[in-house]
């Protein structure tokens, strides 16, 4: 977490950056088998069978394969027959960690049918020593690609660390 905060501080201080409105990013570390089981742990759980939802609150951690998502609150929505997951809505400040990348945002919405994860609100993506910020990022978990939109800012470290 301190690495992400340090990177965010560097973004504000470094004059060398690229700004754009829309950026395509390779996030191979966030590529995921979207049919893998989903494990959720939390301090509390409220189930609403009428609406087909489960609300996890307090130190929520969601794990699917190598992908780990943490947030204060996660709403899981099931299909009408409650036989499969439809979507997941994480709010209150979200941290997403994969083997090669880490991301932070205010909110994350995961659509299980499309394998799409949408991060919104002050998005910060770190890949090694490089960092990107934007207003939103749409991640295709099936192929490991992402699109960042809304005043994208990049801090890229040349190889060799100079």
PDB file of N, CA and C in Angstrom, residues 20-126:
ATOM      1  N   UNK A  20      -3.577  12.229 -21.833  1.00  0.00           N
ATOM      2  CA  UNK A  20      -4.449  11.861 -22.937  1.00  0.00           C
ATOM      3  C   UNK A  20      -5.861  11.683 -22.402  1.00  0.00           C
ATOM      4  N   UNK A  21      -6.807  11.503 -23.297  1.00  0.00           N
ATOM      5  CA  UNK A  21      -8.185  11.268 -22.889  1.00  0.00           C
ATOM      6  C   UNK A  21      -8.551   9.793 -22.895  1.00  0.00           C
ATOM      7  N   UNK A  22      -7.779   8.958 -23.601  1.00  0.00           N
ATOM      8  CA  UNK A  22      -8.123   7.551 -23.759  1.00  0.00           C
ATOM      9  C   UNK A  22      -6.841   6.768 -24.029  1.00  0.00           C
ATOM     10  N   UNK A  23      -6.583   5.745 -23.239  1.00  0.00           N
ATOM     11  CA  UNK A  23      -5.352   4.976 -23.382  1.00  0.00           C
ATOM     12  C   UNK A  23      -5.648   3.492 -23.277  1.00  0.00           C
ATOM     13  N   UNK A  24      -5.102   2.708 -24.219  1.00  0.00           N
ATOM     14  CA  UNK A  24      -5.189   1.252 -24.181  1.00  0.00           C
ATOM     15  C   UNK A  24      -3.968   0.742 -23.419  1.00  0.00           C
ATOM     16  N   UNK A  25      -4.162  -0.176 -22.471  1.00  0.00           N
ATOM     17  CA  UNK A  25      -3.092  -0.667 -21.613  1.00  0.00           C
ATOM     18  C   UNK A  25      -3.117  -2.185 -21.589  1.00  0.00           C
ATOM     19  N   UNK A  26      -1.932  -2.803 -21.646  1.00  0.00           N
ATOM     20  CA  UNK A  26      -1.826  -4.253 -21.470  1.00  0.00           C
ATOM     21  C   UNK A  26      -1.700  -4.533 -19.985  1.00  0.00           C
ATOM     22  N   UNK A  27      -2.592  -5.329 -19.452  1.00  0.00           N
ATOM     23  CA  UNK A  27      -2.572  -5.702 -18.036  1.00  0.00           C
ATOM     24  C   UNK A  27      -2.610  -7.217 -17.932  1.00  0.00           C
ATOM     25  N   UNK A  28      -1.579  -7.842 -18.472  1.00  0.00           N
ATOM     26  CA  UNK A  28      -1.528  -9.303 -18.509  1.00  0.00           C
ATOM     27  C   UNK A  28      -1.660  -9.957 -17.150  1.00  0.00           C
ATOM     28  N   UNK A  29      -1.181  -9.270 -16.094  1.00  0.00           N
ATOM     29  CA  UNK A  29      -1.295  -9.808 -14.747  1.00  0.00           C
ATOM     30  C   UNK A  29      -2.718  -9.827 -14.235  1.00  0.00           C
ATOM     31  N   UNK A  30      -3.613  -9.074 -14.878  1.00  0.00           N
ATOM     32  CA  UNK A  30      -5.019  -9.078 -14.476  1.00  0.00           C
ATOM     33  C   UNK A  30      -5.853 -10.028 -15.327  1.00  0.00           C
ATOM     34  N   UNK A  31      -5.216 -10.698 -16.280  1.00  0.00           N
ATOM     35  CA  UNK A  31      -5.916 -11.706 -17.066  1.00  0.00           C
ATOM     36  C   UNK A  31      -6.358 -12.806 -16.108  1.00  0.00           C
ATOM     37  N   UNK A  32      -7.569 -13.276 -16.261  1.00  0.00           N
ATOM     38  CA  UNK A  32      -8.136 -14.162 -15.265  1.00  0.00           C
ATOM     39  C   UNK A  32      -9.077 -15.172 -15.894  1.00  0.00           C
ATOM     40  N   UNK A  33      -9.102 -16.370 -15.356  1.00  0.00           N
ATOM     41  CA  UNK A  33     -10.103 -17.363 -15.731  1.00  0.00           C
ATOM     42  C   UNK A  33     -11.395 -16.946 -15.035  1.00  0.00           C
ATOM     43  N   UNK A  34     -12.291 -16.313 -15.762  1.00  0.00           N
ATOM     44  CA  UNK A  34     -13.502 -15.763 -15.155  1.00  0.00           C
ATOM     45  C   UNK A  34     -14.497 -16.845 -14.731  1.00  0.00           C
ATOM     46  N   UNK A  35     -14.209 -18.105 -15.077  1.00  0.00           N
ATOM     47  CA  UNK A  35     -15.071 -19.185 -14.612  1.00  0.00           C
ATOM     48  C   UNK A  35     -14.525 -19.834 -13.336  1.00  0.00           C
ATOM     49  N   UNK A  36     -13.379 -19.362 -12.846  1.00  0.00           N
ATOM     50  CA  UNK A  36     -12.792 -19.901 -11.615  1.00  0.00           C
ATOM     51  C   UNK A  36     -13.683 -19.554 -10.416  1.00  0.00           C
ATOM     52  N   UNK A  37     -13.638 -20.366  -9.366  1.00  0.00           N
ATOM     53  CA  UNK A  37     -14.440 -20.068  -8.169  1.00  0.00           C
ATOM     54  C   UNK A  37     -14.069 -18.724  -7.560  1.00  0.00           C
ATOM     55  N   UNK A  38     -15.046 -18.104  -6.913  1.00  0.00           N
ATOM     56  CA  UNK A  38     -14.866 -16.814  -6.250  1.00  0.00           C
ATOM     57  C   UNK A  38     -15.003 -17.034  -4.748  1.00  0.00           C
ATOM     58  N   UNK A  39     -13.976 -16.632  -3.992  1.00  0.00           N
ATOM     59  CA  UNK A  39     -14.008 -16.749  -2.533  1.00  0.00           C
ATOM     60  C   UNK A  39     -14.150 -15.358  -1.937  1.00  0.00           C
ATOM     61  N   UNK A  40     -15.107 -15.179  -1.028  1.00  0.00           N
ATOM     62  CA  UNK A  40     -15.340 -13.892  -0.389  1.00  0.00           C
ATOM     63  C   UNK A  40     -15.246 -14.069   1.123  1.00  0.00           C
ATOM     64  N   UNK A  41     -14.464 -13.199   1.773  1.00  0.00           N
ATOM     65  CA  UNK A  41     -14.419 -13.166   3.234  1.00  0.00           C
ATOM     66  C   UNK A  41     -14.734 -11.740   3.674  1.00  0.00           C
ATOM     67  N   UNK A  42     -15.412 -11.621   4.821  1.00  0.00           N
ATOM     68  CA  UNK A  42     -15.817 -10.309   5.320  1.00  0.00           C
ATOM     69  C   UNK A  42     -16.172 -10.422   6.792  1.00  0.00           C
ATOM     70  N   UNK A  43     -16.343  -9.257   7.431  1.00  0.00           N
ATOM     71  CA  UNK A  43     -16.749  -9.230   8.835  1.00  0.00           C
ATOM     72  C   UNK A  43     -18.233  -9.548   9.002  1.00  0.00           C
ATOM     73  N   UNK A  44     -19.053  -9.205   7.985  1.00  0.00           N
ATOM     74  CA  UNK A  44     -20.496  -9.411   8.100  1.00  0.00           C
ATOM     75  C   UNK A  44     -21.107  -9.706   6.735  1.00  0.00           C
ATOM     76  N   UNK A  45     -22.251 -10.378   6.758  1.00  0.00           N
ATOM     77  CA  UNK A  45     -22.971 -10.740   5.532  1.00  0.00           C
ATOM     78  C   UNK A  45     -24.467 -10.582   5.751  1.00  0.00           C
ATOM     79  N   UNK A  46     -25.125  -9.896   4.782  1.00  0.00           N
ATOM     80  CA  UNK A  46     -26.583  -9.783   4.774  1.00  0.00           C
ATOM     81  C   UNK A  46     -27.087 -10.362   3.463  1.00  0.00           C
ATOM     82  N   UNK A  47     -27.973 -11.327   3.533  1.00  0.00           N
ATOM     83  CA  UNK A  47     -28.511 -11.960   2.325  1.00  0.00           C
ATOM     84  C   UNK A  47     -29.956 -11.521   2.137  1.00  0.00           C
ATOM     85  N   UNK A  48     -30.276 -11.122   0.895  1.00  0.00           N
ATOM     86  CA  UNK A  48     -31.634 -10.771   0.535  1.00  0.00           C
ATOM     87  C   UNK A  48     -32.058 -11.695  -0.598  1.00  0.00           C
ATOM     88  N   UNK A  49     -32.752 -12.781  -0.250  1.00  0.00           N
ATOM     89  CA  UNK A  49     -33.143 -13.769  -1.256  1.00  0.00           C
ATOM     90  C   UNK A  49     -34.173 -13.225  -2.229  1.00  0.00           C
ATOM     91  N   UNK A  50     -35.002 -12.286  -1.786  1.00  0.00           N
ATOM     92  CA  UNK A  50     -36.003 -11.697  -2.670  1.00  0.00           C
ATOM     93  C   UNK A  50     -35.330 -10.954  -3.822  1.00  0.00           C
ATOM     94  N   UNK A  51     -34.282 -10.199  -3.515  1.00  0.00           N
ATOM     95  CA  UNK A  51     -33.573  -9.433  -4.543  1.00  0.00           C
ATOM     96  C   UNK A  51     -32.423 -10.211  -5.169  1.00  0.00           C
ATOM     97  N   UNK A  52     -32.076 -11.354  -4.592  1.00  0.00           N
ATOM     98  CA  UNK A  52     -30.973 -12.148  -5.122  1.00  0.00           C
ATOM     99  C   UNK A  52     -29.621 -11.496  -4.901  1.00  0.00           C
ATOM    100  N   UNK A  53     -29.428 -10.925  -3.692  1.00  0.00           N
ATOM    101  CA  UNK A  53     -28.180 -10.246  -3.401  1.00  0.00           C
ATOM    102  C   UNK A  53     -27.570 -10.741  -2.091  1.00  0.00           C
ATOM    103  N   UNK A  54     -26.266 -10.551  -1.996  1.00  0.00           N
ATOM    104  CA  UNK A  54     -25.540 -10.799  -0.756  1.00  0.00           C
ATOM    105  C   UNK A  54     -24.636  -9.594  -0.538  1.00  0.00           C
ATOM    106  N   UNK A  55     -24.782  -8.907   0.606  1.00  0.00           N
ATOM    107  CA  UNK A  55     -23.992  -7.723   0.909  1.00  0.00           C
ATOM    108  C   UNK A  55     -22.948  -8.084   1.959  1.00  0.00           C
ATOM    109  N   UNK A  56     -21.688  -8.046   1.536  1.00  0.00           N
ATOM    110  CA  UNK A  56     -20.564  -8.295   2.431  1.00  0.00           C
ATOM    111  C   UNK A  56     -20.026  -6.947   2.888  1.00  0.00           C
ATOM    112  N   UNK A  57     -19.787  -6.793   4.196  1.00  0.00           N
ATOM    113  CA  UNK A  57     -19.261  -5.534   4.718  1.00  0.00           C
ATOM    114  C   UNK A  57     -18.124  -5.786   5.704  1.00  0.00           C
ATOM    115  N   UNK A  58     -17.238  -4.801   5.790  1.00  0.00           N
ATOM    116  CA  UNK A  58     -16.143  -4.855   6.745  1.00  0.00           C
ATOM    117  C   UNK A  58     -14.985  -5.718   6.288  1.00  0.00           C
ATOM    118  N   UNK A  59     -13.903  -5.082   5.875  1.00  0.00           N
ATOM    119  CA  UNK A  59     -12.680  -5.800   5.484  1.00  0.00           C
ATOM    120  C   UNK A  59     -12.956  -6.909   4.471  1.00  0.00           C
ATOM    121  N   UNK A  60     -13.682  -6.583   3.432  1.00  0.00           N
ATOM    122  CA  UNK A  60     -14.074  -7.576   2.431  1.00  0.00           C
ATOM    123  C   UNK A  60     -12.881  -7.879   1.518  1.00  0.00           C
ATOM    124  N   UNK A  61     -12.642  -9.162   1.304  1.00  0.00           N
ATOM    125  CA  UNK A  61     -11.611  -9.617   0.379  1.00  0.00           C
ATOM    126  C   UNK A  61     -12.252 -10.632  -0.558  1.00  0.00           C
ATOM    127  N   UNK A  62     -12.116 -10.371  -1.861  1.00  0.00           N
ATOM    128  CA  UNK A  62     -12.647 -11.261  -2.895  1.00  0.00           C
ATOM    129  C   UNK A  62     -11.454 -11.816  -3.663  1.00  0.00           C
ATOM    130  N   UNK A  63     -11.386 -13.141  -3.795  1.00  0.00           N
ATOM    131  CA  UNK A  63     -10.280 -13.779  -4.501  1.00  0.00           C
ATOM    132  C   UNK A  63     -10.842 -14.667  -5.609  1.00  0.00           C
ATOM    133  N   UNK A  64     -10.280 -14.490  -6.798  1.00  0.00           N
ATOM    134  CA  UNK A  64     -10.594 -15.369  -7.919  1.00  0.00           C
ATOM    135  C   UNK A  64      -9.269 -15.658  -8.625  1.00  0.00           C
ATOM    136  N   UNK A  65      -8.784 -16.875  -8.504  1.00  0.00           N
ATOM    137  CA  UNK A  65      -7.492 -17.223  -9.076  1.00  0.00           C
ATOM    138  C   UNK A  65      -6.399 -16.378  -8.450  1.00  0.00           C
ATOM    139  N   UNK A  66      -5.595 -15.701  -9.288  1.00  0.00           N
ATOM    140  CA  UNK A  66      -4.509 -14.839  -8.816  1.00  0.00           C
ATOM    141  C   UNK A  66      -4.962 -13.411  -8.550  1.00  0.00           C
ATOM    142  N   UNK A  67      -6.234 -13.125  -8.761  1.00  0.00           N
ATOM    143  CA  UNK A  67      -6.766 -11.772  -8.613  1.00  0.00           C
ATOM    144  C   UNK A  67      -7.360 -11.598  -7.218  1.00  0.00           C
ATOM    145  N   UNK A  68      -6.985 -10.476  -6.545  1.00  0.00           N
ATOM    146  CA  UNK A  68      -7.473 -10.196  -5.192  1.00  0.00           C
ATOM    147  C   UNK A  68      -8.036  -8.781  -5.156  1.00  0.00           C
ATOM    148  N   UNK A  69      -9.267  -8.645  -4.666  1.00  0.00           N
ATOM    149  CA  UNK A  69      -9.930  -7.357  -4.557  1.00  0.00           C
ATOM    150  C   UNK A  69     -10.290  -7.131  -3.091  1.00  0.00           C
ATOM    151  N   UNK A  70      -9.987  -5.954  -2.570  1.00  0.00           N
ATOM    152  CA  UNK A  70     -10.332  -5.604  -1.197  1.00  0.00           C
ATOM    153  C   UNK A  70     -11.132  -4.311  -1.200  1.00  0.00           C
ATOM    154  N   UNK A  71     -12.167  -4.256  -0.354  1.00  0.00           N
ATOM    155  CA  UNK A  71     -13.020  -3.072  -0.257  1.00  0.00           C
ATOM    156  C   UNK A  71     -13.804  -3.124   1.053  1.00  0.00           C
ATOM    157  N   UNK A  72     -14.318  -1.982   1.507  1.00  0.00           N
ATOM    158  CA  UNK A  72     -15.147  -1.982   2.713  1.00  0.00           C
ATOM    159  C   UNK A  72     -16.503  -2.660   2.516  1.00  0.00           C
ATOM    160  N   UNK A  73     -17.029  -2.619   1.281  1.00  0.00           N
ATOM    161  CA  UNK A  73     -18.363  -3.161   1.018  1.00  0.00           C
ATOM    162  C   UNK A  73     -18.415  -3.773  -0.378  1.00  0.00           C
ATOM    163  N   UNK A  74     -18.978  -4.979  -0.468  1.00  0.00           N
ATOM    164  CA  UNK A  74     -19.140  -5.651  -1.762  1.00  0.00           C
ATOM    165  C   UNK A  74     -20.546  -6.246  -1.827  1.00  0.00           C
ATOM    166  N   UNK A  75     -21.279  -5.860  -2.874  1.00  0.00           N
ATOM    167  CA  UNK A  75     -22.601  -6.414  -3.133  1.00  0.00           C
ATOM    168  C   UNK A  75     -22.468  -7.440  -4.249  1.00  0.00           C
ATOM    169  N   UNK A  76     -22.898  -8.663  -3.988  1.00  0.00           N
ATOM    170  CA  UNK A  76     -22.888  -9.718  -4.998  1.00  0.00           C
ATOM    171  C   UNK A  76     -24.329  -9.917  -5.462  1.00  0.00           C
ATOM    172  N   UNK A  77     -24.532  -9.882  -6.780  1.00  0.00           N
ATOM    173  CA  UNK A  77     -25.859 -10.040  -7.359  1.00  0.00           C
ATOM    174  C   UNK A  77     -25.902 -11.364  -8.105  1.00  0.00           C
ATOM    175  N   UNK A  78     -26.927 -12.167  -7.806  1.00  0.00           N
ATOM    176  CA  UNK A  78     -27.095 -13.478  -8.424  1.00  0.00           C
ATOM    177  C   UNK A  78     -28.135 -13.414  -9.533  1.00  0.00           C
ATOM    178  N   UNK A  79     -28.122 -14.427 -10.406  1.00  0.00           N
ATOM    179  CA  UNK A  79     -29.141 -14.521 -11.451  1.00  0.00           C
ATOM    180  C   UNK A  79     -30.494 -14.761 -10.800  1.00  0.00           C
ATOM    181  N   UNK A  80     -31.556 -14.622 -11.576  1.00  0.00           N
ATOM    182  CA  UNK A  80     -32.911 -14.796 -11.034  1.00  0.00           C
ATOM    183  C   UNK A  80     -33.091 -16.138 -10.361  1.00  0.00           C
ATOM    184  N   UNK A  81     -32.493 -17.177 -10.906  1.00  0.00           N
ATOM    185  CA  UNK A  81     -32.614 -18.511 -10.321  1.00  0.00           C
ATOM    186  C   UNK A  81     -31.618 -18.725  -9.185  1.00  0.00           C
ATOM    187  N   UNK A  82     -30.806 -17.709  -8.886  1.00  0.00           N
ATOM    188  CA  UNK A  82     -29.774 -17.769  -7.841  1.00  0.00           C
ATOM    189  C   UNK A  82     -28.803 -18.916  -8.058  1.00  0.00           C
ATOM    190  N   UNK A  83     -28.663 -19.302  -9.315  1.00  0.00           N
ATOM    191  CA  UNK A  83     -27.787 -20.429  -9.615  1.00  0.00           C
ATOM    192  C   UNK A  83     -26.389 -19.993 -10.045  1.00  0.00           C
ATOM    193  N   UNK A  84     -26.229 -18.709 -10.386  1.00  0.00           N
ATOM    194  CA  UNK A  84     -24.906 -18.246 -10.808  1.00  0.00           C
ATOM    195  C   UNK A  84     -24.739 -16.767 -10.475  1.00  0.00           C
ATOM    196  N   UNK A  85     -23.478 -16.342 -10.421  1.00  0.00           N
ATOM    197  CA  UNK A  85     -23.166 -14.945 -10.142  1.00  0.00           C
ATOM    198  C   UNK A  85     -23.382 -14.114 -11.398  1.00  0.00           C
ATOM    199  N   UNK A  86     -24.009 -12.951 -11.254  1.00  0.00           N
ATOM    200  CA  UNK A  86     -24.166 -12.017 -12.365  1.00  0.00           C
ATOM    201  C   UNK A  86     -23.115 -10.924 -12.302  1.00  0.00           C
ATOM    202  N   UNK A  87     -23.041 -10.264 -11.129  1.00  0.00           N
ATOM    203  CA  UNK A  87     -22.100  -9.158 -11.003  1.00  0.00           C
ATOM    204  C   UNK A  87     -21.718  -8.951  -9.545  1.00  0.00           C
ATOM    205  N   UNK A  88     -20.686  -8.156  -9.402  1.00  0.00           N
ATOM    206  CA  UNK A  88     -20.167  -7.808  -8.087  1.00  0.00           C
ATOM    207  C   UNK A  88     -19.935  -6.307  -8.082  1.00  0.00           C
ATOM    208  N   UNK A  89     -20.351  -5.608  -7.033  1.00  0.00           N
ATOM    209  CA  UNK A  89     -20.189  -4.159  -6.924  1.00  0.00           C
ATOM    210  C   UNK A  89     -19.423  -3.848  -5.649  1.00  0.00           C
ATOM    211  N   UNK A  90     -18.171  -3.403  -5.779  1.00  0.00           N
ATOM    212  CA  UNK A  90     -17.336  -3.063  -4.633  1.00  0.00           C
ATOM    213  C   UNK A  90     -17.277  -1.545  -4.503  1.00  0.00           C
ATOM    214  N   UNK A  91     -17.485  -1.034  -3.280  1.00  0.00           N
ATOM    215  CA  UNK A  91     -17.509   0.415  -3.065  1.00  0.00           C
ATOM    216  C   UNK A  91     -16.748   0.802  -1.805  1.00  0.00           C
ATOM    217  N   UNK A  92     -16.476   2.102  -1.724  1.00  0.00           N
ATOM    218  CA  UNK A  92     -15.861   2.645  -0.528  1.00  0.00           C
ATOM    219  C   UNK A  92     -14.347   2.721  -0.573  1.00  0.00           C
ATOM    220  N   UNK A  93     -13.775   2.570  -1.749  1.00  0.00           N
ATOM    221  CA  UNK A  93     -12.321   2.532  -1.903  1.00  0.00           C
ATOM    222  C   UNK A  93     -11.897   1.098  -2.145  1.00  0.00           C
ATOM    223  N   UNK A  94     -11.449   0.815  -3.340  1.00  0.00           N
ATOM    224  CA  UNK A  94     -11.173  -0.546  -3.786  1.00  0.00           C
ATOM    225  C   UNK A  94      -9.692  -0.689  -4.116  1.00  0.00           C
ATOM    226  N   UNK A  95      -9.115  -1.801  -3.705  1.00  0.00           N
ATOM    227  CA  UNK A  95      -7.752  -2.150  -4.087  1.00  0.00           C
ATOM    228  C   UNK A  95      -7.808  -3.475  -4.830  1.00  0.00           C
ATOM    229  N   UNK A  96      -7.208  -3.512  -6.009  1.00  0.00           N
ATOM    230  CA  UNK A  96      -7.181  -4.700  -6.852  1.00  0.00           C
ATOM    231  C   UNK A  96      -5.724  -5.078  -7.060  1.00  0.00           C
ATOM    232  N   UNK A  97      -5.373  -6.326  -6.777  1.00  0.00           N
ATOM    233  CA  UNK A  97      -3.990  -6.772  -6.899  1.00  0.00           C
ATOM    234  C   UNK A  97      -3.936  -8.040  -7.737  1.00  0.00           C
ATOM    235  N   UNK A  98      -3.053  -8.015  -8.733  1.00  0.00           N
ATOM    236  CA  UNK A  98      -2.762  -9.183  -9.552  1.00  0.00           C
ATOM    237  C   UNK A  98      -1.286  -9.490  -9.433  1.00  0.00           C
ATOM    238  N   UNK A  99      -0.807 -10.520 -10.123  1.00  0.00           N
ATOM    239  CA  UNK A  99       0.605 -10.888 -10.019  1.00  0.00           C
ATOM    240  C   UNK A  99       1.575  -9.801 -10.490  1.00  0.00           C
ATOM    241  N   UNK A 100       1.167  -8.966 -11.448  1.00  0.00           N
ATOM    242  CA  UNK A 100       2.084  -7.978 -12.018  1.00  0.00           C
ATOM    243  C   UNK A 100       1.619  -6.538 -11.862  1.00  0.00           C
ATOM    244  N   UNK A 101       0.361  -6.316 -11.537  1.00  0.00           N
ATOM    245  CA  UNK A 101      -0.200  -4.976 -11.433  1.00  0.00           C
ATOM    246  C   UNK A 101      -0.961  -4.813 -10.125  1.00  0.00           C
ATOM    247  N   UNK A 102      -1.180  -3.557  -9.769  1.00  0.00           N
ATOM    248  CA  UNK A 102      -2.057  -3.210  -8.658  1.00  0.00           C
ATOM    249  C   UNK A 102      -2.848  -1.981  -9.085  1.00  0.00           C
ATOM    250  N   UNK A 103      -4.089  -1.886  -8.619  1.00  0.00           N
ATOM    251  CA  UNK A 103      -4.923  -0.738  -8.969  1.00  0.00           C
ATOM    252  C   UNK A 103      -5.742  -0.323  -7.759  1.00  0.00           C
ATOM    253  N   UNK A 104      -6.027   0.970  -7.705  1.00  0.00           N
ATOM    254  CA  UNK A 104      -6.916   1.522  -6.690  1.00  0.00           C
ATOM    255  C   UNK A 104      -7.976   2.355  -7.387  1.00  0.00           C
ATOM    256  N   UNK A 105      -9.171   2.395  -6.800  1.00  0.00           N
ATOM    257  CA  UNK A 105     -10.265   3.201  -7.325  1.00  0.00           C
ATOM    258  C   UNK A 105     -11.301   3.381  -6.226  1.00  0.00           C
ATOM    259  N   UNK A 106     -12.271   4.236  -6.468  1.00  0.00           N
ATOM    260  CA  UNK A 106     -13.361   4.410  -5.513  1.00  0.00           C
ATOM    261  C   UNK A 106     -14.388   3.285  -5.605  1.00  0.00           C
ATOM    262  N   UNK A 107     -14.509   2.706  -6.823  1.00  0.00           N
ATOM    263  CA  UNK A 107     -15.550   1.696  -7.058  1.00  0.00           C
ATOM    264  C   UNK A 107     -15.072   0.700  -8.095  1.00  0.00           C
ATOM    265  N   UNK A 108     -15.557  -0.544  -7.982  1.00  0.00           N
ATOM    266  CA  UNK A 108     -15.286  -1.568  -8.994  1.00  0.00           C
ATOM    267  C   UNK A 108     -16.563  -2.351  -9.253  1.00  0.00           C
ATOM    268  N   UNK A 109     -16.877  -2.556 -10.521  1.00  0.00           N
ATOM    269  CA  UNK A 109     -18.033  -3.341 -10.935  1.00  0.00           C
ATOM    270  C   UNK A 109     -17.542  -4.473 -11.830  1.00  0.00           C
ATOM    271  N   UNK A 110     -17.813  -5.708 -11.426  1.00  0.00           N
ATOM    272  CA  UNK A 110     -17.347  -6.894 -12.132  1.00  0.00           C
ATOM    273  C   UNK A 110     -18.554  -7.602 -12.723  1.00  0.00           C
ATOM    274  N   UNK A 111     -18.624  -7.694 -14.051  1.00  0.00           N
ATOM    275  CA  UNK A 111     -19.693  -8.390 -14.759  1.00  0.00           C
ATOM    276  C   UNK A 111     -19.175  -9.785 -15.113  1.00  0.00           C
ATOM    277  N   UNK A 112     -19.712 -10.808 -14.473  1.00  0.00           N
ATOM    278  CA  UNK A 112     -19.232 -12.173 -14.675  1.00  0.00           C
ATOM    279  C   UNK A 112     -19.551 -12.702 -16.068  1.00  0.00           C
ATOM    280  N   UNK A 113     -20.663 -12.257 -16.655  1.00  0.00           N
ATOM    281  CA  UNK A 113     -21.038 -12.731 -17.996  1.00  0.00           C
ATOM    282  C   UNK A 113     -20.061 -12.265 -19.063  1.00  0.00           C
ATOM    283  N   UNK A 114     -19.608 -11.019 -18.970  1.00  0.00           N
ATOM    284  CA  UNK A 114     -18.715 -10.467 -19.991  1.00  0.00           C
ATOM    285  C   UNK A 114     -17.237 -10.560 -19.608  1.00  0.00           C
ATOM    286  N   UNK A 115     -16.946 -10.892 -18.346  1.00  0.00           N
ATOM    287  CA  UNK A 115     -15.557 -10.930 -17.898  1.00  0.00           C
ATOM    288  C   UNK A 115     -14.938  -9.546 -17.846  1.00  0.00           C
ATOM    289  N   UNK A 116     -15.773  -8.533 -17.572  1.00  0.00           N
ATOM    290  CA  UNK A 116     -15.334  -7.141 -17.574  1.00  0.00           C
ATOM    291  C   UNK A 116     -15.335  -6.581 -16.156  1.00  0.00           C
ATOM    292  N   UNK A 117     -14.258  -5.905 -15.810  1.00  0.00           N
ATOM    293  CA  UNK A 117     -14.135  -5.234 -14.525  1.00  0.00           C
ATOM    294  C   UNK A 117     -13.979  -3.742 -14.798  1.00  0.00           C
ATOM    295  N   UNK A 118     -14.877  -2.915 -14.248  1.00  0.00           N
ATOM    296  CA  UNK A 118     -14.848  -1.473 -14.468  1.00  0.00           C
ATOM    297  C   UNK A 118     -14.488  -0.791 -13.153  1.00  0.00           C
ATOM    298  N   UNK A 119     -13.358  -0.095 -13.152  1.00  0.00           N
ATOM    299  CA  UNK A 119     -12.923   0.682 -11.997  1.00  0.00           C
ATOM    300  C   UNK A 119     -13.215   2.150 -12.276  1.00  0.00           C
ATOM    301  N   UNK A 120     -13.812   2.857 -11.309  1.00  0.00           N
ATOM    302  CA  UNK A 120     -14.142   4.268 -11.503  1.00  0.00           C
ATOM    303  C   UNK A 120     -13.760   5.083 -10.279  1.00  0.00           C
ATOM    304  N   UNK A 121     -13.454   6.361 -10.528  1.00  0.00           N
ATOM    305  CA  UNK A 121     -13.150   7.291  -9.455  1.00  0.00           C
ATOM    306  C   UNK A 121     -11.706   7.250  -9.012  1.00  0.00           C
ATOM    307  N   UNK A 122     -10.908   8.197  -9.467  1.00  0.00           N
ATOM    308  CA  UNK A 122      -9.508   8.325  -9.054  1.00  0.00           C
ATOM    309  C   UNK A 122      -8.741   7.016  -9.226  1.00  0.00           C
ATOM    310  N   UNK A 123      -8.763   6.482 -10.418  1.00  0.00           N
ATOM    311  CA  UNK A 123      -8.104   5.200 -10.699  1.00  0.00           C
ATOM    312  C   UNK A 123      -6.589   5.398 -10.743  1.00  0.00           C
ATOM    313  N   UNK A 124      -5.881   4.528 -10.060  1.00  0.00           N
ATOM    314  CA  UNK A 124      -4.421   4.487 -10.089  1.00  0.00           C
ATOM    315  C   UNK A 124      -4.007   3.063 -10.420  1.00  0.00           C
ATOM    316  N   UNK A 125      -3.250   2.894 -11.506  1.00  0.00           N
ATOM    317  CA  UNK A 125      -2.735   1.593 -11.917  1.00  0.00           C
ATOM    318  C   UNK A 125      -1.224   1.637 -11.832  1.00  0.00           C
ATOM    319  N   UNK A 126      -0.619   0.693 -11.135  1.00  0.00           N
ATOM    320  CA  UNK A 126       0.836   0.598 -11.103  1.00  0.00           C
ATOM    321  C   UNK A 126       1.257  -0.713 -11.747  1.00  0.00           C
TER     322      UNK A 126
END
